Short mmCIF file of C-alpha atoms and ligand atoms in Angstrom, two decimals:
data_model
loop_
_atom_site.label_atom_id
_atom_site.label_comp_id
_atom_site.label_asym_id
_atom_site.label_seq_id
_atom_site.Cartn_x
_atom_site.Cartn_y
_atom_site.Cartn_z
CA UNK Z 1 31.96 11.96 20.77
CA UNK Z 2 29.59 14.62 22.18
CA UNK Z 3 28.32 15.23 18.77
CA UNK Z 4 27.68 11.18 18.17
CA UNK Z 5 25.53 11.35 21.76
CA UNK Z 6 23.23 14.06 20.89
CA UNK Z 7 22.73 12.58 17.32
CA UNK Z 8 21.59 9.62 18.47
CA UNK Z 9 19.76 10.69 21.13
CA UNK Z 10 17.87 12.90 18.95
CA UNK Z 11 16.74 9.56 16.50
CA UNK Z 12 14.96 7.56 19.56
CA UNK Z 13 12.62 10.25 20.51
CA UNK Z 14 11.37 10.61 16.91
CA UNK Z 15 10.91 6.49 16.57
CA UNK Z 16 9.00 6.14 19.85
CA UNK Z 17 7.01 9.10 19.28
CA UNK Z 18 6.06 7.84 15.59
CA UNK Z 19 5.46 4.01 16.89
CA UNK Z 20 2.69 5.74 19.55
CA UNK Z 21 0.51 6.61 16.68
CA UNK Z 22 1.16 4.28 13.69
CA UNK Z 23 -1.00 1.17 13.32
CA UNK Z 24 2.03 -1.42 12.22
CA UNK Z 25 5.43 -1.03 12.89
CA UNK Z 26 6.62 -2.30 9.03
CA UNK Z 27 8.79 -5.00 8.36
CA UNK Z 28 10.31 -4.96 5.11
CA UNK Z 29 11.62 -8.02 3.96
CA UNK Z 30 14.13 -7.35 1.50
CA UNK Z 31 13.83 -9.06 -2.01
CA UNK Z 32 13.33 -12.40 -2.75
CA UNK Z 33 16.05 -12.50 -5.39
CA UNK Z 34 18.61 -11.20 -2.00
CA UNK Z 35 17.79 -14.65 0.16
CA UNK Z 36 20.92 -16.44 -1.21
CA UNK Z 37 20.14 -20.26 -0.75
CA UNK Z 38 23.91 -21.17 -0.17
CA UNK Z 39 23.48 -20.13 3.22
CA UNK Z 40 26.10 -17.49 2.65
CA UNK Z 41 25.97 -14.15 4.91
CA UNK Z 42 24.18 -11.24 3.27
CA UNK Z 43 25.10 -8.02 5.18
CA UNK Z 44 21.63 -6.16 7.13
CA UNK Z 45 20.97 -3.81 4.70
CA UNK Z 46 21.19 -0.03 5.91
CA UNK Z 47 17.47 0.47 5.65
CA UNK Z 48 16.94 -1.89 7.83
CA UNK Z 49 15.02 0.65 10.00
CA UNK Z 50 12.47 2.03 8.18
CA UNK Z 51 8.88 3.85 9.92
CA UNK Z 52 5.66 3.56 9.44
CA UNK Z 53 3.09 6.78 9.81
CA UNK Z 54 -0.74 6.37 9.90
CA UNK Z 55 -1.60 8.46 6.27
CA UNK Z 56 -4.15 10.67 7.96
CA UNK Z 57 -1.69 11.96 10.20
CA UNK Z 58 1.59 12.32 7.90
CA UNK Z 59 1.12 16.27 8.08
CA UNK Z 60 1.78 16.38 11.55
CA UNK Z 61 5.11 14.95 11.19
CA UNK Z 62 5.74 16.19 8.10
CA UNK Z 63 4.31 19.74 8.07
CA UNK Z 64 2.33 21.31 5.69
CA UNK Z 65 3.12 22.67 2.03
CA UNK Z 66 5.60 25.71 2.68
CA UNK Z 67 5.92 25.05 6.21
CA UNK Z 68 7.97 21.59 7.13
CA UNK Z 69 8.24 20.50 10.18
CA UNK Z 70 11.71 21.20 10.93
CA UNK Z 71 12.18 19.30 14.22
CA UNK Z 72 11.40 16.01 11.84
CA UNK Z 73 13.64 16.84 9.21
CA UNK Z 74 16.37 17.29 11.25
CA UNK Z 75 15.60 13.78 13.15
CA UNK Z 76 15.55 12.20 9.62
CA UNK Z 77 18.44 14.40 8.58
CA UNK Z 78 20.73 13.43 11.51
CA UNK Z 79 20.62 9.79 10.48
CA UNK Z 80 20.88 10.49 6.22
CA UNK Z 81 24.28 12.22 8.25
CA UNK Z 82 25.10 8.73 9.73
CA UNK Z 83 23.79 6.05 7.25
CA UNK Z 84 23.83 7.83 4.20
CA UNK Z 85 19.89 7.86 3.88
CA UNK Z 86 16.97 8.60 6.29
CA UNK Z 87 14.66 5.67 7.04
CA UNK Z 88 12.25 4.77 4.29
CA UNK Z 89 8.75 6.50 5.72
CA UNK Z 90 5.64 3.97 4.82
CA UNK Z 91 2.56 6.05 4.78
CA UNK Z 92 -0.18 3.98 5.84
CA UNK Z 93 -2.53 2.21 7.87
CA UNK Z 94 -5.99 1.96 8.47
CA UNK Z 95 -6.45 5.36 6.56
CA UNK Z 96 -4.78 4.75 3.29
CA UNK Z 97 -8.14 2.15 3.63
CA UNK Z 98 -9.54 5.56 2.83
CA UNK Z 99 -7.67 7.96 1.71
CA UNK Z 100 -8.56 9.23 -1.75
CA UNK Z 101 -6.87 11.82 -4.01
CA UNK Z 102 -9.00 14.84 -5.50
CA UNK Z 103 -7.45 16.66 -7.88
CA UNK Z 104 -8.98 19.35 -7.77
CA UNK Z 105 -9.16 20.19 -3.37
CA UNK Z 106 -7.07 22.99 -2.22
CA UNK Z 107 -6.44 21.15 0.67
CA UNK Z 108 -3.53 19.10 1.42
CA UNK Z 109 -4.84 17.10 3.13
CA UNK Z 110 -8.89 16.70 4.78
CA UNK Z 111 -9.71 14.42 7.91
CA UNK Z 112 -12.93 13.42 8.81
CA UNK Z 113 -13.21 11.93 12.40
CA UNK Z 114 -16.21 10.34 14.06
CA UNK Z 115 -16.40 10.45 18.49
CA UNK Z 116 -14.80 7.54 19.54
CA UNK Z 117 -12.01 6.48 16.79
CA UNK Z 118 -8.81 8.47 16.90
CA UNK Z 119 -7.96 7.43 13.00
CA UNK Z 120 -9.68 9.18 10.65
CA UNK Z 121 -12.59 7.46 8.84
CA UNK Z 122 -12.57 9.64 5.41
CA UNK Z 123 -9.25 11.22 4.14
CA UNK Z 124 -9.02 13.47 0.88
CA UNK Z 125 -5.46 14.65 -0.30
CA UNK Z 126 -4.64 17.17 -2.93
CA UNK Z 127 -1.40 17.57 -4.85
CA UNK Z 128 0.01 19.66 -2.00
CA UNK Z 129 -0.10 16.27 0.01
CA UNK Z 130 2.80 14.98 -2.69
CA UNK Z 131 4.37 18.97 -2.71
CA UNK Z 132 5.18 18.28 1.01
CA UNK Z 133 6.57 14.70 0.42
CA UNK Z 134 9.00 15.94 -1.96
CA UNK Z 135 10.48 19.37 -0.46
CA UNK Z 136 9.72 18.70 3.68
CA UNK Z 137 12.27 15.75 4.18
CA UNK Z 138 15.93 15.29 3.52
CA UNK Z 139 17.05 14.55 0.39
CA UNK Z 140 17.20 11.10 -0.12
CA UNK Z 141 13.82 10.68 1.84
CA UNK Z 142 11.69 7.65 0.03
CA UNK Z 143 7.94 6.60 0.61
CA UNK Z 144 6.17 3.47 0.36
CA UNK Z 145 3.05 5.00 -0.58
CA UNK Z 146 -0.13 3.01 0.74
CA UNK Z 147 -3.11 3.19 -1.79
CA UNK Z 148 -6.73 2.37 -0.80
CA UNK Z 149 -7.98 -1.05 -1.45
CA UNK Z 150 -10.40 -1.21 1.57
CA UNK Z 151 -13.16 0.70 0.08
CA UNK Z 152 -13.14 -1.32 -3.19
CA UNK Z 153 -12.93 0.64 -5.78
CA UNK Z 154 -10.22 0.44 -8.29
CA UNK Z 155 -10.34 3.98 -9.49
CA UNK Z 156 -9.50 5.13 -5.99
CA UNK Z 157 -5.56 3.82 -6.15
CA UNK Z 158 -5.53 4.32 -10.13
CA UNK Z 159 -5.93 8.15 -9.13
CA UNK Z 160 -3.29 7.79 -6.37
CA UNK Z 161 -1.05 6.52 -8.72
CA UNK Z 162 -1.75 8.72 -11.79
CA UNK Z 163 -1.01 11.74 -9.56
CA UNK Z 164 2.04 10.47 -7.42
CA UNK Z 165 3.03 10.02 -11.13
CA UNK Z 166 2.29 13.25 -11.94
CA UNK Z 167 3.14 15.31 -8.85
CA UNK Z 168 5.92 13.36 -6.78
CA UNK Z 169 9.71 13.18 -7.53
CA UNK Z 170 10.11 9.75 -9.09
CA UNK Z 171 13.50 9.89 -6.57
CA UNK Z 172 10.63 10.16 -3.59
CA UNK Z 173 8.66 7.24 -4.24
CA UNK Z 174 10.54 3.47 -3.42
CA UNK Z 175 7.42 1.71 -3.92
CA UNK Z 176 3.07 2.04 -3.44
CA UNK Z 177 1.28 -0.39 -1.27
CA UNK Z 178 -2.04 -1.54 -2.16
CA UNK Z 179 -4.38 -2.10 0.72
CA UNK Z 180 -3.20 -2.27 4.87
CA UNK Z 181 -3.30 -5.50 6.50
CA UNK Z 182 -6.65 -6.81 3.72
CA UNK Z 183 -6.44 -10.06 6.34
CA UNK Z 184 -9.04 -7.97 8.93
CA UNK Z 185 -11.22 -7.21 5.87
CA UNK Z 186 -13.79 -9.56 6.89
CA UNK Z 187 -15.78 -6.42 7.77
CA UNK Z 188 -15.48 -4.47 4.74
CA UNK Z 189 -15.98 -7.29 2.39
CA UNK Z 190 -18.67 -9.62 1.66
CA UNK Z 191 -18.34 -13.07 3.37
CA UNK Z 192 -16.13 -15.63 1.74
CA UNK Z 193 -13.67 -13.18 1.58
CA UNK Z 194 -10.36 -14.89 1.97
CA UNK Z 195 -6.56 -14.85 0.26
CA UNK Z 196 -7.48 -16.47 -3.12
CA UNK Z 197 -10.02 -13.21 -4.03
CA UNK Z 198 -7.82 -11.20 -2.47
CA UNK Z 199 -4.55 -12.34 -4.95
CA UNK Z 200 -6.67 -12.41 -7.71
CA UNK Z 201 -8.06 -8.78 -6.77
CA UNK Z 202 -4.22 -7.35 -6.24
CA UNK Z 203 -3.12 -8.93 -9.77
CA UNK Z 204 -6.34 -8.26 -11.79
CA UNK Z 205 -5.66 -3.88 -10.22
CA UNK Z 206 -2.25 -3.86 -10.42
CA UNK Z 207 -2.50 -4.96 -13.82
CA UNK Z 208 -5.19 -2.24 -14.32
CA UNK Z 209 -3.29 0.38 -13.06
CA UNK Z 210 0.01 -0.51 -14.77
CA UNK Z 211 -1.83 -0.40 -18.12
CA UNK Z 212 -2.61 3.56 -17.44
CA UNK Z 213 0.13 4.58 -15.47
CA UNK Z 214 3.48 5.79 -17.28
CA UNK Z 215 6.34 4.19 -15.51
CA UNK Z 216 6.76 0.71 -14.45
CA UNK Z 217 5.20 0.66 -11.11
CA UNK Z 218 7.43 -0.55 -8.12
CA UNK Z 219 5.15 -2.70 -5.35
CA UNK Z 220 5.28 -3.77 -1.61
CA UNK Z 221 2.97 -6.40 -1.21
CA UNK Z 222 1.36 -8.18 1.77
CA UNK Z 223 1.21 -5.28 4.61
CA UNK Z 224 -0.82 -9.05 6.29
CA UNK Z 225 -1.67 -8.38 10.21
CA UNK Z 226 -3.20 -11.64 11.39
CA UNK Z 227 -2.27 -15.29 11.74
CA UNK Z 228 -2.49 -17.01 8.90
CA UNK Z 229 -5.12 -18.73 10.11
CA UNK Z 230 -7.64 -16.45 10.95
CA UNK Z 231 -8.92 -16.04 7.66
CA UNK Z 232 -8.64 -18.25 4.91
CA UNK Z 233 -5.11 -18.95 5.30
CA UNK Z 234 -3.41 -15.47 4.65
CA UNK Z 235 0.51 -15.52 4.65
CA UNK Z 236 3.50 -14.76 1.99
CA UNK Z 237 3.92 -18.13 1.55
CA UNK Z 238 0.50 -18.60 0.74
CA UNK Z 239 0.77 -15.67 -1.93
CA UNK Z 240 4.02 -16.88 -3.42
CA UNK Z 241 2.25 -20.53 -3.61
CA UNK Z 242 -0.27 -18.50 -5.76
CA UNK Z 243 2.56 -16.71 -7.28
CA UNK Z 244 1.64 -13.15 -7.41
CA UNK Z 245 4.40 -11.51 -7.30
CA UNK Z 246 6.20 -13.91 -10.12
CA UNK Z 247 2.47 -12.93 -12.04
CA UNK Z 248 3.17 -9.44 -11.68
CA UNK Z 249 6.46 -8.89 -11.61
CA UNK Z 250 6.20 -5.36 -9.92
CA UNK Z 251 7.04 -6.72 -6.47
CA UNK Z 252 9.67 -5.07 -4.95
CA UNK Z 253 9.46 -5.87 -1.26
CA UNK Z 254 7.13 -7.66 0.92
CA UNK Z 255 5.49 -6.98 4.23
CA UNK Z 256 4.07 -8.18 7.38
CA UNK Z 257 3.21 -6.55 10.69
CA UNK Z 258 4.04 -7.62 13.95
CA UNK Z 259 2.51 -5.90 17.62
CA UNK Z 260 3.78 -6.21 20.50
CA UNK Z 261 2.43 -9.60 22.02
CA UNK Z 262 0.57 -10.76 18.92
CA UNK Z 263 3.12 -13.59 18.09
CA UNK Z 264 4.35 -14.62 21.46
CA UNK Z 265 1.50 -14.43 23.36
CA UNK Z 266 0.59 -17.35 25.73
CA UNK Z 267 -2.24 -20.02 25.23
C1 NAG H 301 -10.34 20.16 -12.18
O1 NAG H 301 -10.40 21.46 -12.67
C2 NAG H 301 -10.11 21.58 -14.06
C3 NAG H 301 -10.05 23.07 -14.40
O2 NAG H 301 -11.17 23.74 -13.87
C4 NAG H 301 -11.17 20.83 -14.84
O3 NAG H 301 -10.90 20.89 -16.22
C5 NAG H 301 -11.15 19.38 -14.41
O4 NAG H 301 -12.19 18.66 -15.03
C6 NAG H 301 -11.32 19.25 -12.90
N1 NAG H 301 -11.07 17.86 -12.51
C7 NAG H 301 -11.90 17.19 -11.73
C8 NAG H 301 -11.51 15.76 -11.45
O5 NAG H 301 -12.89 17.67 -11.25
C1 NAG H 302 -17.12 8.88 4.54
O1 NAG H 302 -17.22 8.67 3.15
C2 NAG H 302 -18.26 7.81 2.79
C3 NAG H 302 -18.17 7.52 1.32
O2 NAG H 302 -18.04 8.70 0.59
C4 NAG H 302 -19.60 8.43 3.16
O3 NAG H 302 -20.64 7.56 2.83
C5 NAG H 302 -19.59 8.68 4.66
O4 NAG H 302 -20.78 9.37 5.02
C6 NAG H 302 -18.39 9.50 5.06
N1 NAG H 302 -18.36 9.55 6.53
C7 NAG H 302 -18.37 10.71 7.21
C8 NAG H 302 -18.40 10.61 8.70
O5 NAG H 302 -18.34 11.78 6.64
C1 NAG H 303 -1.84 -22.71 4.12
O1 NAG H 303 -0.89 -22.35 3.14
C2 NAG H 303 0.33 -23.02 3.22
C3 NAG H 303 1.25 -22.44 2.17
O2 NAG H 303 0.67 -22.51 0.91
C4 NAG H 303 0.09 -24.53 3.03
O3 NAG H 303 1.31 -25.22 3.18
C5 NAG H 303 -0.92 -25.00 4.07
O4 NAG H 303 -1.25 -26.33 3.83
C6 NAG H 303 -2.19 -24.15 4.02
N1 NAG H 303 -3.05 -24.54 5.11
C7 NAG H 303 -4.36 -24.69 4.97
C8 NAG H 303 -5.11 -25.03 6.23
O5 NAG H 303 -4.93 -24.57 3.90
#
């Protein structure tokens, strides 16, 4: 019993210390093909728990390439030990918005901050970055891997992928992520921008990037922050009225984002 106790006192610390700094907590609606319309029970999945960890600061959780961070990988290792896998780590947030991969940096990974913003507002990775996602975490450890679609530039995720291809255990990677919460991108994108250019922007990538990438790719899509309203009319129903995910028939989970008070708050 005294064992149980300090295992699961051990987990809490490492959730409320990782929900401080991540933008979203993630919630990862399992697949549409699980939602049984009988009405009949479908048992919680076990990764029902899953964290989310701003990209620019996945090092600090995660330690650096040679040197893990032990006191995580024990966290996540205590509850592999109890539900026979860790919780699925999403790396993202504002800062996969801007995260690109350079093949050639000896750096894992390179933050560039500005006074005033405690996310970064440049982020460069090197392979090491992927080195550190497969050998610092326990072994059943998967990442949703959150690409950049803010800056809007489709060769930024096609490198991301081409290298996670290249340089992270296919056993790592449970699915990429393009673009966090693209409902608040009314300041990054020209005006008019709303959930029709957006769907046609994921498909028209996606396919893009499928046609040079190897393996069939495996996608979460929505990572949507805002009421549908506030833009154009961005939810998942909307995007399964425009059917992208039946059009591209990568999509693996989807996602939306919840903060404390954003849903219930009064008016
Ligand atoms: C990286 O370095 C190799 C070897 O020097 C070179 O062939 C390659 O073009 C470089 N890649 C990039 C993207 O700069
Ligand atoms: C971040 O990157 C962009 C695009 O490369 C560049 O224009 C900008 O100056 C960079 N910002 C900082 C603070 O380095
Ligand atoms: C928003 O999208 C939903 C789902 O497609 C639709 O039922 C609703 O009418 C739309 N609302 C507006 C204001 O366009």
């Amino acid at each position: 019993m005294y064992m149980l106790k300090s295992q699961l006192l051990a987990i809490f610390p490492l959730i409320s210390s990782l929900c401080k700094t991540s933008t979203a907590i993630i919630t990862t609606i399992i697949t549409t093909t699980q939602i049984q319309s009988s009405g009949s029970a479908i048992p919680i999945s076990r990764g029902i728990g899953a964290l989310s960890i701003e990209f620019c600061y996945i090092l600090d959780y995660l330690g650096d390439v040679d040197s893990p961070n032990t006191f995580s990988r024990q966290l996540l290792q205590n509850i592999e030990d109890r539900l026979g896998a860790p919780p699925i780590i999403r790396i993202g947030g504002h800062t996969q918005d801007v995260a690109r991969y350079c093949e050639n940096c000896t750096s894992t990974l390179a933050n560039v901050f500005v006074p005033g913003n405690d996310e970064a507002v440049n982020v460069t990775f090197g392979k090491g970055l992927f080195k550190v996602l497969n050998n610092n975490v326990p072994s059943k450890q998967q990442f949703i891997f959150g690409l950049n679609l803010g800056q809007d530039d489709v060769q930024f995720p096609l490198a991301e992928v081409v290298a996670a291809e290249k340089y992270l255990e296919s056993k790592r990677l449970r699915s990429f992520e393009l673009g966090n919460e693209p409902d608040f991108y009314n300041v990054q994108r020209p005006d008019g921008w709303n959930v029709q250019i957006y769907a046609q922007q994921v498909i028209d990538w996606i396919f893009q990037i499928q046609s040079d990438a190897k393996t069939p790719l495996s996608l979460q899509l929505g990572a949507l922050a805002q009421e549908p309203i506030y833009m154009g009319n961005f939810s998942l129903v909307e995007l399964g009225e425009i059917r992208v995910a039946a059009t591209l028939g990568v999509v693996t989970s989807l996602s939306d984002h919840t903060y404390p008070f954003s849903i219930c708050d009064c008016r």
